[in-house]
Amino acid sequence: MPVVRAQSNPTMTKFTESPQAVIDQFQNERKHEVRESTLVNQKYHLRSFVEWTEEIEIEDIGDLNGYVVNQYKTWRRENSEINEQTLYNNLMSIRALLRWCEQRELVEDGLADKLDIPRPENPVRDATIAPERVSAILEYYQQFDYASRNHVLFYLLYHSGMRIGSIRALDVDDWKPDKHLLHVRHRPEEGTPLKNGEEGERAVYVSQDGLKGALSDYIKHNRLDKTDEYDRKPLFPTRQGRATTQTLRLYTEHLTEPCQYTGECPHEKELADCSARKRVKKSYECPSSVSPHPIRRSAITEHLNSDVPKDVVSERMNVSRKVLEQHYDSRTEEEKAEVRREYLENV
């Protein structure tokens, strides 16, 4: 691919720096200014950018111009199974890098604004949440808001892959910490039916000690002491009683807004003026917020990538194997091949 090089600016002092060296310096400076979770997300996004510059043989960051940086967007779409929301987040990290480079006269002025970033209008049906982002959210809550409602809600959604309706149906008494089990029960006569009725009933094993501890500590210290109209103790109550599925969905969307766990907005909004940040009911306005279903889909994919047999995933997530394969297995062909390779290496 030919490179269209930027016109040199005679007023600028020319520095020759490789893209990788510049990104390393960019992240090194920012580690004193932003949370570690922000760096983790940006490192993931910038990794593919470096790979692209190496592929087209750009050795100097100063060789970038508007035409070239927009070629990256096309390359990213063509070389990965990326959805438009993830691409949007990826490009926002690239723009942040380019602005930093402009301030240090490493690239031409105004280059960041020449990167055309399409805003996703309709999130794709098979949207997921990246594992790196999951780690950043859990890291934040572990350190700054441990055993809170949001911490346990998100952790449980991702670890168990439960539907939000199943999460709503849980009571405090359904948690058996000595056995690491959460019992999911169909109780339509008390307002908490499961999607698949009695066939949806199961005991979900909580294998991670982090979630086990946070769940028990949440119940003991942070859960609102409320009962519902049937005198049951919901795991996730509100001041009015058992939370609705819509309320739990809004909680999830709100806690996954990047500003909530990084302190920064990837959409260049002023945090003090952002209604999505300030009000849970407006969380859907944030383009980067994630609803429960993509988290469920990502949990299924993570289990499959961890070599958990499909039949086990099917029972744990209460989804038929046919539906799992058609709608929930979000792995790329390369990821599936890697899992097979690990099984076959010793054959």
XYZ file of C-alpha atoms in Angstrom:
347
model
C 0.000 0.000 0.000
C 1.573 3.327 -1.046
C 1.972 5.950 1.632
C 0.958 9.541 0.896
C 3.323 11.517 3.070
C 2.563 14.683 4.940
C 3.992 17.927 3.646
C 6.789 19.094 5.874
C 6.220 22.214 7.940
C 9.295 24.466 7.708
C 8.474 26.040 11.095
C 8.548 22.685 12.872
C 11.617 21.005 14.299
C 11.687 17.557 12.734
C 11.852 14.598 15.099
C 12.037 11.067 13.791
C 10.119 8.715 16.049
C 8.618 5.313 15.325
C 4.898 4.853 16.052
C 5.681 2.272 18.731
C 8.154 4.569 20.494
C 5.672 7.434 20.426
C 2.857 5.276 21.816
C 5.142 4.028 24.582
C 5.913 7.639 25.552
C 2.238 8.592 25.246
C 1.220 5.862 27.664
C 4.155 6.509 29.975
C 3.108 10.143 30.409
C -0.562 9.337 30.854
C -0.005 6.756 33.568
C 0.475 9.675 35.957
C -2.681 11.421 34.749
C -5.352 8.729 34.247
C -6.450 5.526 35.896
C -4.745 2.275 34.971
C -7.989 0.972 33.464
C -7.878 3.808 30.898
C -4.352 2.782 29.918
C -5.419 -0.833 29.557
C -8.212 0.102 27.151
C -5.982 2.395 25.099
C -3.149 -0.131 24.972
C -5.565 -2.652 23.471
C -6.790 -0.152 20.862
C -3.342 1.154 19.947
C -1.856 -2.315 19.487
C -3.629 -2.783 16.162
C -2.592 0.721 15.097
C 1.074 -0.195 15.518
C 0.490 -3.438 13.624
C -1.007 -1.463 10.754
C 1.848 1.068 10.584
C 4.328 -1.806 10.441
C 2.373 -3.467 7.653
C 2.464 -0.360 5.450
C 6.072 0.366 6.486
C 5.614 3.684 8.272
C 8.750 4.131 10.325
C 8.220 7.765 11.337
C 5.062 9.003 13.075
C 5.518 12.292 11.175
C 4.678 10.526 7.911
C 1.048 10.276 8.937
C -1.473 12.550 7.269
C -5.241 12.690 6.884
C -5.376 10.287 3.962
C -3.164 7.716 5.646
C -4.867 7.676 9.052
C -8.234 7.124 7.407
C -6.781 4.131 5.557
C -6.313 2.566 9.002
C -10.078 2.617 9.532
C -10.629 0.626 6.338
C -7.831 -1.798 7.226
C -9.306 -2.356 10.695
C -12.711 -3.222 9.269
C -11.282 -5.577 6.671
C -8.852 -7.416 8.935
C -10.984 -8.118 11.996
C -14.544 -9.007 12.905
C -15.052 -5.668 14.604
C -18.460 -4.100 15.121
C -19.054 -0.405 14.562
C -19.274 0.455 18.259
C -15.915 -1.157 18.994
C -14.405 0.519 15.926
C -15.718 3.851 17.203
C -14.019 3.331 20.580
C -10.838 2.214 18.821
C -10.701 5.334 16.653
C -11.348 7.608 19.631
C -8.167 6.241 21.230
C -6.263 6.922 17.990
C -7.568 10.493 17.951
C -6.394 11.003 21.548
C -2.925 9.815 20.503
C -2.860 12.145 17.496
C -3.861 15.148 19.625
C -1.016 14.344 21.986
C 1.359 14.151 19.005
C 0.143 17.500 17.689
C 0.918 19.173 21.000
C 4.473 17.865 20.766
C 4.877 18.815 17.088
C 5.388 15.229 16.027
C 2.647 15.390 13.382
C 1.004 18.124 11.348
C -1.442 20.422 13.153
C -5.070 19.413 12.836
C -4.331 15.793 11.980
C -6.536 14.423 14.765
C -9.590 16.191 13.342
C -8.893 14.724 9.899
C -9.581 11.233 11.245
C -13.188 10.634 10.263
C -14.934 8.705 13.038
C -18.398 7.421 12.105
C -20.768 7.442 15.057
C -22.642 4.125 15.226
C -26.345 4.767 14.760
C -27.676 1.296 15.481
C -25.543 -1.009 17.645
C -25.281 -4.420 15.993
C -27.347 -7.252 17.400
C -24.283 -9.312 18.196
C -22.548 -6.571 20.184
C -20.188 -7.744 22.914
C -17.978 -6.224 25.578
C -14.223 -6.676 25.177
C -12.428 -8.759 27.842
C -10.022 -5.870 28.401
C -12.938 -3.613 29.212
C -14.408 -6.193 31.585
C -11.070 -6.302 33.408
C -10.963 -2.511 33.630
C -14.467 -2.312 35.116
C -13.834 -5.066 37.661
C -10.479 -3.559 38.582
C -12.127 -0.216 39.272
C -14.859 -1.660 41.478
C -12.468 -3.953 43.316
C -10.355 -0.942 44.266
C -12.829 1.903 44.632
C -16.338 0.491 45.172
C -15.889 -3.046 46.432
C -18.977 -5.177 47.152
C -21.315 -2.438 45.993
C -24.506 -3.190 44.099
C -22.865 -2.242 40.799
C -19.767 -4.325 41.509
C -21.732 -7.477 42.282
C -24.292 -6.927 39.519
C -21.669 -6.601 36.784
C -19.439 -9.355 38.171
C -22.382 -11.737 38.392
C -23.639 -10.913 34.898
C -20.251 -11.594 33.331
C -19.259 -14.602 35.432
C -22.573 -16.436 35.216
C -23.900 -15.269 31.854
C -27.400 -15.071 33.369
C -30.255 -13.257 31.703
C -31.231 -10.065 33.459
C -34.600 -11.643 34.289
C -32.816 -14.425 36.152
C -30.719 -11.889 38.041
C -33.918 -10.091 39.052
C -35.444 -13.350 40.316
C -32.617 -14.036 42.788
C -33.200 -13.777 46.524
C -30.651 -13.471 49.300
C -31.547 -17.002 50.415
C -30.705 -18.366 46.964
C -27.010 -17.801 47.702
C -25.306 -20.765 49.386
C -21.768 -19.517 50.072
C -20.599 -22.758 51.679
C -21.293 -24.574 48.396
C -20.483 -21.666 46.037
C -23.966 -22.061 44.517
C -26.660 -19.635 43.397
C -30.053 -21.272 42.926
C -32.113 -19.850 40.077
C -35.803 -20.630 40.618
C -39.010 -20.176 38.623
C -41.581 -18.485 40.907
C -44.259 -16.986 38.637
C -46.858 -16.902 41.402
C -44.572 -14.485 43.269
C -43.717 -12.241 40.347
C -40.387 -13.756 39.244
C -40.943 -16.116 36.322
C -37.964 -17.383 34.323
C -37.916 -17.133 30.541
C -37.842 -20.916 30.119
C -40.064 -21.673 33.084
C -39.111 -24.626 35.251
C -36.570 -25.670 32.626
C -34.682 -22.529 33.500
C -34.186 -23.619 37.090
C -30.612 -24.536 37.937
C -27.815 -24.143 40.450
C -25.085 -21.847 39.145
C -21.615 -22.574 40.482
C -19.648 -19.458 41.456
C -16.093 -20.542 40.755
C -14.288 -17.247 41.294
C -13.324 -16.421 44.871
C -13.454 -12.708 44.017
C -17.144 -12.890 43.186
C -17.898 -15.245 46.082
C -16.358 -12.796 48.565
C -17.903 -9.699 46.993
C -21.346 -11.308 46.888
C -21.247 -12.336 50.543
C -19.862 -8.948 51.630
C -22.502 -7.115 49.592
C -25.303 -9.069 51.295
C -23.773 -8.552 54.721
C -22.812 -4.892 54.488
C -24.168 -3.015 51.462
C -27.467 -4.494 50.320
C -30.564 -2.401 51.052
C -32.577 -4.137 53.760
C -35.800 -4.393 51.764
C -38.380 -7.094 51.072
C -40.784 -7.359 48.154
C -44.569 -7.677 48.241
C -44.261 -11.423 48.880
C -42.019 -10.861 51.895
C -39.029 -12.210 49.983
C -35.589 -10.607 50.170
C -34.483 -9.691 46.612
C -30.755 -9.871 45.985
C -31.024 -6.521 44.188
C -33.763 -4.445 45.808
C -34.672 -0.802 45.403
C -36.301 1.387 48.025
C -39.654 0.314 46.612
C -38.938 -3.442 46.739
C -37.649 -5.792 44.023
C -35.914 -4.027 41.148
C -37.555 -4.298 37.733
C -35.633 -5.706 34.782
C -35.611 -2.214 33.262
C -34.049 -0.764 36.423
C -31.340 -3.441 36.429
C -30.722 -2.784 32.746
C -30.250 0.937 33.453
C -27.892 0.161 36.346
C -25.818 -1.990 33.979
C -25.716 0.599 31.208
C -24.746 3.305 33.688
C -21.875 1.411 35.309
C -20.415 0.490 31.898
C -20.137 4.104 30.738
C -16.354 4.640 30.355
C -16.416 7.840 32.412
C -17.717 5.921 35.412
C -14.616 3.752 35.736
C -11.936 5.787 33.935
C -12.982 9.350 34.757
C -12.691 10.253 31.069
C -15.150 10.521 28.186
C -14.112 8.909 24.871
C -16.766 11.004 23.132
C -15.218 14.370 24.002
C -18.073 15.513 26.231
C -17.676 17.645 29.313
C -18.373 15.313 32.215
C -20.127 17.986 34.245
C -22.605 18.571 31.423
C -23.266 14.972 30.398
C -26.769 13.839 31.320
C -25.869 10.174 30.735
C -23.154 10.409 33.381
C -25.265 12.311 35.909
C -28.547 10.397 35.606
C -29.032 6.634 35.545
C -32.228 7.051 33.509
C -30.201 8.755 30.767
C -27.457 6.119 30.581
C -28.752 4.872 27.221
C -27.581 8.173 25.702
C -23.935 7.153 26.110
C -22.727 5.446 22.899
C -20.322 3.301 24.932
C -22.789 2.021 27.531
C -23.425 -1.727 27.415
C -26.715 -3.445 28.197
C -26.939 -6.868 29.911
C -27.436 -8.985 26.789
C -24.050 -8.199 25.175
C -22.469 -9.034 28.532
C -24.257 -12.393 28.502
C -23.047 -13.035 24.958
C -19.489 -12.116 25.962
C -19.666 -14.401 29.001
C -20.670 -17.301 26.765
C -17.804 -16.546 24.385
C -15.338 -16.343 27.284
C -16.479 -19.738 28.591
C -16.078 -21.271 25.128
C -12.620 -19.727 24.714
C -11.688 -21.212 28.094
C -12.340 -24.716 26.733
C -15.603 -25.194 28.642
C -17.559 -27.824 26.643
C -20.607 -26.517 24.807
C -22.948 -28.838 26.693
C -21.722 -27.414 30.007
C -22.110 -23.844 28.727
C -25.582 -24.713 27.455
C -26.720 -25.902 30.892
C -25.017 -23.119 32.841
C -26.374 -20.322 30.653
C -29.764 -22.011 30.104
C -29.552 -21.873 26.321
C -29.980 -24.741 23.859
C -26.884 -25.867 22.031
C -28.511 -24.968 18.691
C -29.328 -21.415 19.809
C -25.892 -21.114 21.432
C -24.155 -21.950 18.157
C -26.418 -19.772 16.020
C -26.647 -16.645 18.157
C -24.200 -16.652 21.057
C -20.922 -18.146 19.886
C -19.153 -14.875 19.027
C -15.721 -16.403 18.551
C -13.867 -15.790 15.310
C -12.766 -18.733 13.189
C -9.208 -18.119 14.409
C -10.315 -18.293 18.059
C -12.150 -21.553 17.432
C -9.094 -22.960 15.672
C -6.879 -21.967 18.600
C -9.092 -23.881 21.036
C -8.986 -26.943 18.760
C -5.230 -26.636 18.450
C -4.793 -26.762 22.220
C -6.840 -29.952 22.331
C -4.964 -31.570 19.432
C -1.370 -30.659 20.277
C -0.787 -33.835 22.252
C -2.612 -36.163 19.866
